[in-house]
Short mmCIF file of C-alpha atoms in Angstrom, two decimals:
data_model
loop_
_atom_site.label_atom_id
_atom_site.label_comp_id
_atom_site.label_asym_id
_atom_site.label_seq_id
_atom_site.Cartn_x
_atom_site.Cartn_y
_atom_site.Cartn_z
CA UNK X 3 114.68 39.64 117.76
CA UNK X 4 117.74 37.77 118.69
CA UNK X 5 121.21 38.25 117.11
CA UNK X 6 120.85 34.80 114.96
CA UNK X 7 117.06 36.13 113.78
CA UNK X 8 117.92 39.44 112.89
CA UNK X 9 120.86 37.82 110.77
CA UNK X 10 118.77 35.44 109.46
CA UNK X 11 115.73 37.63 108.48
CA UNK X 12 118.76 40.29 105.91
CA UNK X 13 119.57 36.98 104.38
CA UNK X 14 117.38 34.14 103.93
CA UNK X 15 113.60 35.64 103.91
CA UNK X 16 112.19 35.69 100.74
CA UNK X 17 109.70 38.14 100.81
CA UNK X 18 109.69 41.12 98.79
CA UNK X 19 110.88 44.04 101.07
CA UNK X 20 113.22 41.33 102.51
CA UNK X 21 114.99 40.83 99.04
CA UNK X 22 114.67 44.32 98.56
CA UNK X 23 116.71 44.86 102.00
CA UNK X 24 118.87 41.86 100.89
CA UNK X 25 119.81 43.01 98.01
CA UNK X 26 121.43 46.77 99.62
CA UNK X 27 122.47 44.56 101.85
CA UNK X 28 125.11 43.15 99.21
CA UNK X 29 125.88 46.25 97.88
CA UNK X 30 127.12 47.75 100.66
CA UNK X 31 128.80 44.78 101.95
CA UNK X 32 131.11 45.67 98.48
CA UNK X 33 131.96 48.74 99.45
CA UNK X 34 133.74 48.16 103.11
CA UNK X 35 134.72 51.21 104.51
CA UNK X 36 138.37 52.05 105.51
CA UNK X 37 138.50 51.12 109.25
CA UNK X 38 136.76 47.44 108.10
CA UNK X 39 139.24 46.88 106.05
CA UNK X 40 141.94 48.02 108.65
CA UNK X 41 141.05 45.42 111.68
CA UNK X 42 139.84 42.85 109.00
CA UNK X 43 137.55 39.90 109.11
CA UNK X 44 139.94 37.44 111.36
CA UNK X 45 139.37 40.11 114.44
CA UNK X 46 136.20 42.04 113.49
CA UNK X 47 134.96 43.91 116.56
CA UNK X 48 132.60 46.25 116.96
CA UNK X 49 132.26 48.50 120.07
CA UNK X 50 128.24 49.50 121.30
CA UNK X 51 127.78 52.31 123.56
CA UNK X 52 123.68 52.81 122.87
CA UNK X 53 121.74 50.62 121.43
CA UNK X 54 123.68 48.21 120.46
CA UNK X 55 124.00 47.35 124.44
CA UNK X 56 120.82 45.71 124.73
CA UNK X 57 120.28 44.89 121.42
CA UNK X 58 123.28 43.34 120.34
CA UNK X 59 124.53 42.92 116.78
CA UNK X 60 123.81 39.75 114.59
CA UNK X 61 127.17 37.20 113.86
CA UNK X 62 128.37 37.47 117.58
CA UNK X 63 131.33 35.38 118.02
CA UNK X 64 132.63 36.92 121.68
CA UNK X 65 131.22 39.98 123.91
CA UNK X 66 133.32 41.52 126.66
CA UNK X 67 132.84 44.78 128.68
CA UNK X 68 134.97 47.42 127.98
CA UNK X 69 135.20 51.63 127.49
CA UNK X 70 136.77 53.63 125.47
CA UNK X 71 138.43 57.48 126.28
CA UNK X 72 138.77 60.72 124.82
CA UNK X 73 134.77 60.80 124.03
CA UNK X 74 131.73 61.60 126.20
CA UNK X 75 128.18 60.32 125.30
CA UNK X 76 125.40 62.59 124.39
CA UNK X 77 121.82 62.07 123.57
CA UNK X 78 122.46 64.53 120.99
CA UNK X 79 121.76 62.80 117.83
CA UNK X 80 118.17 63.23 116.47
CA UNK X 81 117.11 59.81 115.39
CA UNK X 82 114.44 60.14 112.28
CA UNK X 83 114.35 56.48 111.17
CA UNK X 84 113.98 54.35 114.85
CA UNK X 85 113.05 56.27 117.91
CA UNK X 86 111.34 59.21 116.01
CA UNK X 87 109.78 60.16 112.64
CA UNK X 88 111.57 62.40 109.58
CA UNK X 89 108.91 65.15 110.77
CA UNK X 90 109.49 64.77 114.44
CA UNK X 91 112.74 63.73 115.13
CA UNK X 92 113.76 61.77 118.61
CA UNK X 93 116.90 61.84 120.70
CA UNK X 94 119.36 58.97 120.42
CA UNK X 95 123.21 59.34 121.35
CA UNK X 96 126.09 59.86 119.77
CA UNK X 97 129.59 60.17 120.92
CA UNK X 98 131.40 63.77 120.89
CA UNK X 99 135.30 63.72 120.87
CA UNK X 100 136.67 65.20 124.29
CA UNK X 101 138.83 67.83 122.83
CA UNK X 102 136.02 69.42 120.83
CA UNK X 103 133.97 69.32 123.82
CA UNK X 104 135.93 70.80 125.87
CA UNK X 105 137.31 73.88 123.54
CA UNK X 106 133.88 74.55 122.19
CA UNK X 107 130.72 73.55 123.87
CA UNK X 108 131.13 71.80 127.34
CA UNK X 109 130.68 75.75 128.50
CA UNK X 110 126.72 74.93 127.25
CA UNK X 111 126.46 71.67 128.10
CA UNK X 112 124.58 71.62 131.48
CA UNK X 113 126.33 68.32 132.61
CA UNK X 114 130.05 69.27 131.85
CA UNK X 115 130.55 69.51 135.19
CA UNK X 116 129.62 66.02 136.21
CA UNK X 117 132.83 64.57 133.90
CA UNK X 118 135.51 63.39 134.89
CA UNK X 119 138.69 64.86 133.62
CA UNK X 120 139.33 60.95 132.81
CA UNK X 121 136.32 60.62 130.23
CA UNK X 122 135.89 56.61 130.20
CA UNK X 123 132.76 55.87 128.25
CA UNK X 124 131.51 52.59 128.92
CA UNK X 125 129.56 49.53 126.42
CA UNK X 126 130.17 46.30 125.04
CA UNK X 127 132.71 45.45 122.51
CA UNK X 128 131.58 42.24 120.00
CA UNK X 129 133.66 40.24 118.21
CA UNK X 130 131.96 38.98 114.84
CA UNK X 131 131.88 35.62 113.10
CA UNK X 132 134.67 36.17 110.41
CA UNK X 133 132.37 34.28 107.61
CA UNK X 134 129.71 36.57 108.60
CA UNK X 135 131.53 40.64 108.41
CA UNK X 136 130.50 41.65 105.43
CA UNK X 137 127.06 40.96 105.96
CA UNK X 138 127.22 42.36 109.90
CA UNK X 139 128.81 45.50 108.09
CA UNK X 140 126.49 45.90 106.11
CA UNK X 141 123.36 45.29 108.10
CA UNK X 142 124.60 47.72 110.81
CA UNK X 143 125.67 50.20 108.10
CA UNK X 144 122.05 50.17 107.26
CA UNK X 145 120.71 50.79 111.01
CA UNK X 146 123.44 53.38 111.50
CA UNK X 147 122.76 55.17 108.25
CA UNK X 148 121.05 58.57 109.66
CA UNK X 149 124.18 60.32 110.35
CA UNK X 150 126.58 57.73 111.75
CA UNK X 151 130.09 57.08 110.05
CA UNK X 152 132.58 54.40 110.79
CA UNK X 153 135.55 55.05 112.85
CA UNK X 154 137.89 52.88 114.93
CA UNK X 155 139.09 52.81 118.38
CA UNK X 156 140.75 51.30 120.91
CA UNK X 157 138.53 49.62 123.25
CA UNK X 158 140.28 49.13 126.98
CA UNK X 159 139.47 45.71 128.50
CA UNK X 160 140.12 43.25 130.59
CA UNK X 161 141.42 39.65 129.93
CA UNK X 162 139.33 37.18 132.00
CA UNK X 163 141.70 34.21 132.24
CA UNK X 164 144.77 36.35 132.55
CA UNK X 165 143.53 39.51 134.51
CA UNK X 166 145.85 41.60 132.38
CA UNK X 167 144.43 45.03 130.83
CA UNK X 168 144.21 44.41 126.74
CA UNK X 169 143.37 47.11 124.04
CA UNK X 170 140.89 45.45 121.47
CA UNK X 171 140.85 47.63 118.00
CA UNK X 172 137.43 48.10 117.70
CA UNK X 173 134.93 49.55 114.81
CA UNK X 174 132.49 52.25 116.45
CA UNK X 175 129.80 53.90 115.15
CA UNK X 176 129.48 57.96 115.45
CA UNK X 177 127.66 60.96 114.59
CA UNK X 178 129.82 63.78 114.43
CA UNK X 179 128.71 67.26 114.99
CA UNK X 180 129.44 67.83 111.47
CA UNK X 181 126.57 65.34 110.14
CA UNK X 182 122.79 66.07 108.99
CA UNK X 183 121.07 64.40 111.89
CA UNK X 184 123.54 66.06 114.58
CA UNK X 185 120.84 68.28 116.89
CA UNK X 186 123.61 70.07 118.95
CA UNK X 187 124.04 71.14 122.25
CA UNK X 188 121.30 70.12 124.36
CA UNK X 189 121.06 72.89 126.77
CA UNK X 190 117.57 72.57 128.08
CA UNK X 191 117.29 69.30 129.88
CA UNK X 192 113.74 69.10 130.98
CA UNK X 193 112.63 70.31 127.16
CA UNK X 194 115.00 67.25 125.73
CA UNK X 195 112.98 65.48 128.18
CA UNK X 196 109.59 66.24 127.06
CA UNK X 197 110.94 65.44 123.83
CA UNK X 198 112.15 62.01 124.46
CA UNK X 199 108.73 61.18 126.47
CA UNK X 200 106.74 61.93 123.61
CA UNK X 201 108.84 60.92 120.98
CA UNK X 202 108.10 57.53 118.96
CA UNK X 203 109.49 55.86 115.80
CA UNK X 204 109.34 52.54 114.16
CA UNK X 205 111.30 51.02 116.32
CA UNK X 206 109.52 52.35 119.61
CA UNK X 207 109.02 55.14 122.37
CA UNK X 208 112.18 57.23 122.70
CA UNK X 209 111.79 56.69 126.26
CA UNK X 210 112.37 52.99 125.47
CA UNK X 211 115.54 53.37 124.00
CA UNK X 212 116.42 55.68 127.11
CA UNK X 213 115.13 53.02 130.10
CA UNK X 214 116.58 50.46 128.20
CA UNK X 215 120.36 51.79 128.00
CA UNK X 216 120.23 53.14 131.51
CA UNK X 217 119.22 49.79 132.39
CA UNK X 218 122.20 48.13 130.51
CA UNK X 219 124.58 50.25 131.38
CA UNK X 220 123.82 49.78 134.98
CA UNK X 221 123.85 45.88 134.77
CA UNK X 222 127.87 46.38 133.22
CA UNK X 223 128.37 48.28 135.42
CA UNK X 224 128.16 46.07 138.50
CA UNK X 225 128.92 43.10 136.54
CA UNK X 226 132.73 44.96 136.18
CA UNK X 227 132.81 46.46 139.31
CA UNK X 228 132.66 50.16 137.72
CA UNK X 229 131.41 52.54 140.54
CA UNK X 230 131.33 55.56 138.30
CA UNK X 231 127.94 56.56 136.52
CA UNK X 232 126.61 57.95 133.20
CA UNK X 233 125.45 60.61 134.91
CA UNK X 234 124.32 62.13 131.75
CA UNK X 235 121.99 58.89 131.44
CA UNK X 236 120.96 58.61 134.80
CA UNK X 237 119.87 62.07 135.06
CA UNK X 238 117.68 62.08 131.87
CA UNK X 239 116.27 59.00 133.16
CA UNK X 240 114.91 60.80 136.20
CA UNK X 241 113.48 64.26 134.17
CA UNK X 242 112.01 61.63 131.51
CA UNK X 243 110.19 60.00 134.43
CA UNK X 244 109.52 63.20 135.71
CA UNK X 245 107.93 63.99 132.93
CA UNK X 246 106.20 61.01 131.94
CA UNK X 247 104.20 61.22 135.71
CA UNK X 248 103.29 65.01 134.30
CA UNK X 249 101.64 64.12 131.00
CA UNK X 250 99.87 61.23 133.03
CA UNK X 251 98.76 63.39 135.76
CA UNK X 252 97.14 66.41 132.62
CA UNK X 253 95.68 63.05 131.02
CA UNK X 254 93.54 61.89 134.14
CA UNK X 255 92.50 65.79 134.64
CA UNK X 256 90.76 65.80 131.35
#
């Protein structure tokens, strides 16, 4: 669904589970969190480093590449409402600050060593339709709701017409190791995997969401001329594979 449908289908549908969705919809939008109300509505941005990549918020105004520091990216978030179910859980990520990382789990995390001292974390930054941030809020409050809170950050960019290097304050969504849906430390990769092969929610296979941001990430990548690689990303991709030619291979044995 594109940007303007997605919009369109929280506001205007008048179906019941659509007025139903409508309807939290306004409530939240009431209740803007802190960081909303810091950038405000004239400069509303909102930074994507998953899913909100390739599938891009609704009320887009402006998009520009960008990353942001101090965080690395983790599929460490267990994902009960999209890419898995409330009894078995998928993998979607989640961003860890770089200072808690590094003083208390980076020693378990099998791809600590592949980071650069230099942590820049790569996505999109979107500016929204001022008319339209309460709504946008709201919606993505909604789609974020299993474990993600609301925090704001610079995002480091580049201004096209000028070439200069801007800061953009931007609205991020996080799970912090401190939330329900936080699954931990990762440790072993070909088991997280497995998981995110056979993993499947309502909106898709796990592995989906996994090809998908790999692929994104990839096409931003060369867009901006960024040589450096979610490695992280990149080598899930290759164990999910792995694993997906496995469970094909037991399949065509039975």
């Amino acid at each position: 669904m594109s940007p303007a449908q997605l919009l369109s289908s929280t506001t205007c549908s008048s179906s019941p589970d659509a007025t139903i969705h409508h309807q939290k919809i306004t409530t939240i939008a009431l209740k803007l969190t802190d960081p909303v109300r810091q950038v405000g509505h004239e400069e509303f941005w909102i930074f994507g480093y998953g899913s909100l990549i390739f599938k891009p918020p609704p009320g887009v105004e402006k998009a520009v590449a960008g990353y942001i520091t101090g965080y690395v990216r983790r599929f460490w978030q267990m994902s009960h409402d999209h890419r898995g179910t409330p009894d078995a859980p998928g993998r979607v990520v989640t961003l860890i600050e770089r200072e808690f990382w590094r003083n208390g789990i980076a020693t378990r995390d099998p791809h600590a060593a592949y980071e650069r001292e230099e942590c820049r974390t790569y996505g999109v930054a979107y500016k929204i339709i001022p008319e339209q941030v309460p709504v946008v809020s709201a919606a993505l409050d909604l789609r974020e709701q299993n474990g993600y809170t609301v925090h704001l950050v610079p995002v480091h960019s580049v201004d096209k017409t000028t070439g200069e290097a801007i800061q953009i304050p931007s609205i991020v969504y996080i799970g912090t190791p401190d939330n329900h849906a936080f699954a931990g430390v990762e440790d072993d990769l070909d088991a997280l995997a497995r998981l995110i092969c056979i993993s499947k929610g309502p909106s898709g296979e796990n592995k989906e969401y996994l090809y998908k941001l790999e692929g994104a990430l990839q096409e931003l990548h060369e867009q901006n001329g960024v040589v450096e690689q979610d490695f992280h990303v990149v080598d899930l991709v290759a164990r999910v594979k792995k694993a997906e030619e496995i469970y094909r291979t037991s399949e065509q044995d039975i």
